[in-house]
XYZ file of C-alpha atoms in Angstrom:
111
model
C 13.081 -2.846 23.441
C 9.792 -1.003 24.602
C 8.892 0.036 21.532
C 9.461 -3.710 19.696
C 7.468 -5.098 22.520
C 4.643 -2.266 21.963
C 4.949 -3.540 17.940
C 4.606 -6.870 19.236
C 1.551 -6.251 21.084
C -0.455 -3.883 18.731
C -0.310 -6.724 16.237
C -1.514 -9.183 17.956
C -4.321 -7.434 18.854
C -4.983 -6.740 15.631
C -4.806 -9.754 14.671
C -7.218 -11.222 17.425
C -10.021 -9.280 16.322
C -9.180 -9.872 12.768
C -9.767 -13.443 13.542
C -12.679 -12.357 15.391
C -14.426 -10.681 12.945
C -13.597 -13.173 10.242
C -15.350 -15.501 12.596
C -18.443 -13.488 12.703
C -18.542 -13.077 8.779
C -18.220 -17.099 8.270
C -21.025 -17.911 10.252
C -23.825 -19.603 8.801
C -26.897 -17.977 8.022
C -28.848 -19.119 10.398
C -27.105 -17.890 13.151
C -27.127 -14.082 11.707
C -30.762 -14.673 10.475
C -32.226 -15.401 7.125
C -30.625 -13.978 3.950
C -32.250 -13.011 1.160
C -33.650 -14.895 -1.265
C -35.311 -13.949 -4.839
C -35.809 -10.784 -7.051
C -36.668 -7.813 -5.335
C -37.696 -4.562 -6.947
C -36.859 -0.818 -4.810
C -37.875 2.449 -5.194
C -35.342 5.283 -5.919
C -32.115 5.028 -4.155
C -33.435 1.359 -2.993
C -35.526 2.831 -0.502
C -37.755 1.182 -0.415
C -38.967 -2.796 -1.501
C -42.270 -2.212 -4.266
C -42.315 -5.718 -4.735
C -40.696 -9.630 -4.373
C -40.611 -12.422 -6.618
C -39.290 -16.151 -5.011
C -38.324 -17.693 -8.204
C -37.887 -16.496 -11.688
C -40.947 -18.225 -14.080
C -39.292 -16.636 -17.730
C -42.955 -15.561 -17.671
C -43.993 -11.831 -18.622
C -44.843 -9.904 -15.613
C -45.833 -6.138 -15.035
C -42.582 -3.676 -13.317
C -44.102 -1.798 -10.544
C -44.517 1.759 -11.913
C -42.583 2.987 -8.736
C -39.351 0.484 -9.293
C -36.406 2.158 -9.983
C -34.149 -0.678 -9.251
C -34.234 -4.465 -8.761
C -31.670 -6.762 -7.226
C -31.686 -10.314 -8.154
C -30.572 -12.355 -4.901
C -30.542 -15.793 -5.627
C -31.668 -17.634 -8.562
C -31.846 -15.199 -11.217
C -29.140 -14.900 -13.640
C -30.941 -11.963 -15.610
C -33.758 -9.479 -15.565
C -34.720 -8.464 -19.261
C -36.857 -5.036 -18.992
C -39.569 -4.062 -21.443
C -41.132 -0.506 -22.724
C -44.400 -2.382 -23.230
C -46.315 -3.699 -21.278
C -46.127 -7.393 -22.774
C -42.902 -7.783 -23.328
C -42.902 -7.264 -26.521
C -40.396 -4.967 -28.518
C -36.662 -3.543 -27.074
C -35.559 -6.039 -25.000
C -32.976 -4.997 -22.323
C -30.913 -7.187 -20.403
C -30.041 -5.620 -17.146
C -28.578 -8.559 -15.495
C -29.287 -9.062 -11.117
C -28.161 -5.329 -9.914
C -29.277 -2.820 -11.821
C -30.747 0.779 -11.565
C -33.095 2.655 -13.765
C -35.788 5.484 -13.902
C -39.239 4.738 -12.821
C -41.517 4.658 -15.269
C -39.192 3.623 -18.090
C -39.836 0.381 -18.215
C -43.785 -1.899 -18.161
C -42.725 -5.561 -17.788
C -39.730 -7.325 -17.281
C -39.041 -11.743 -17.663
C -36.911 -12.721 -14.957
C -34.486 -16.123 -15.598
């Protein structure tokens, strides 16, 4: 009987902070503090941030030499990287999370 009532217990604990912590994750933004928002472009390892772009244009724009990965928080829907630096030639589609070696790549179009 102990040991059912021990069961009993342990699970409903577990289940309290379940609830808890599902609590915590449903918040709104505000109250944990501002998500984010945009394109941003890391160094190795995302590191750290080389540069941010608020909304995608479609426009050609110059990769940081230093980026070796971008994430694509909200808004974009694709990041197309370029070996030239016009964004002109091999187009590759990398998508919103993507990694790749500095250097590789000149200028990228964001949608």
């Amino acid at each position: 009987m102990r040991r059912n009532g021990a069961r009993i217990g342990a699970a409903l604990a577990a289940s309290a902070m379940l609830a808890a912590g599902l609590g915590v994750a449903a918040s709104p933004a505000s109250a944990a503090g501002s998500a984010p928002s945009g394109l941003s472009f890391y160094t190795a390892d995302f590191g750290t941030e080389v540069a941010h772009v608020d909304a995608p244009t479609g426009e050609c724009a110059p990769l940081p030499a230093t980026a070796a990965g971008h994430v694509g928080w909200s808004g974009f829907s694709d990041v197309v990287l370029y070996g030239t630096a016009d964004c002109t030639g091999y187009a590759t589609s990398t998508g919103t999370l993507r990694t790749y070696e500095a250097g590789k790549y000149l200028s990228y179009r964001a949608f």
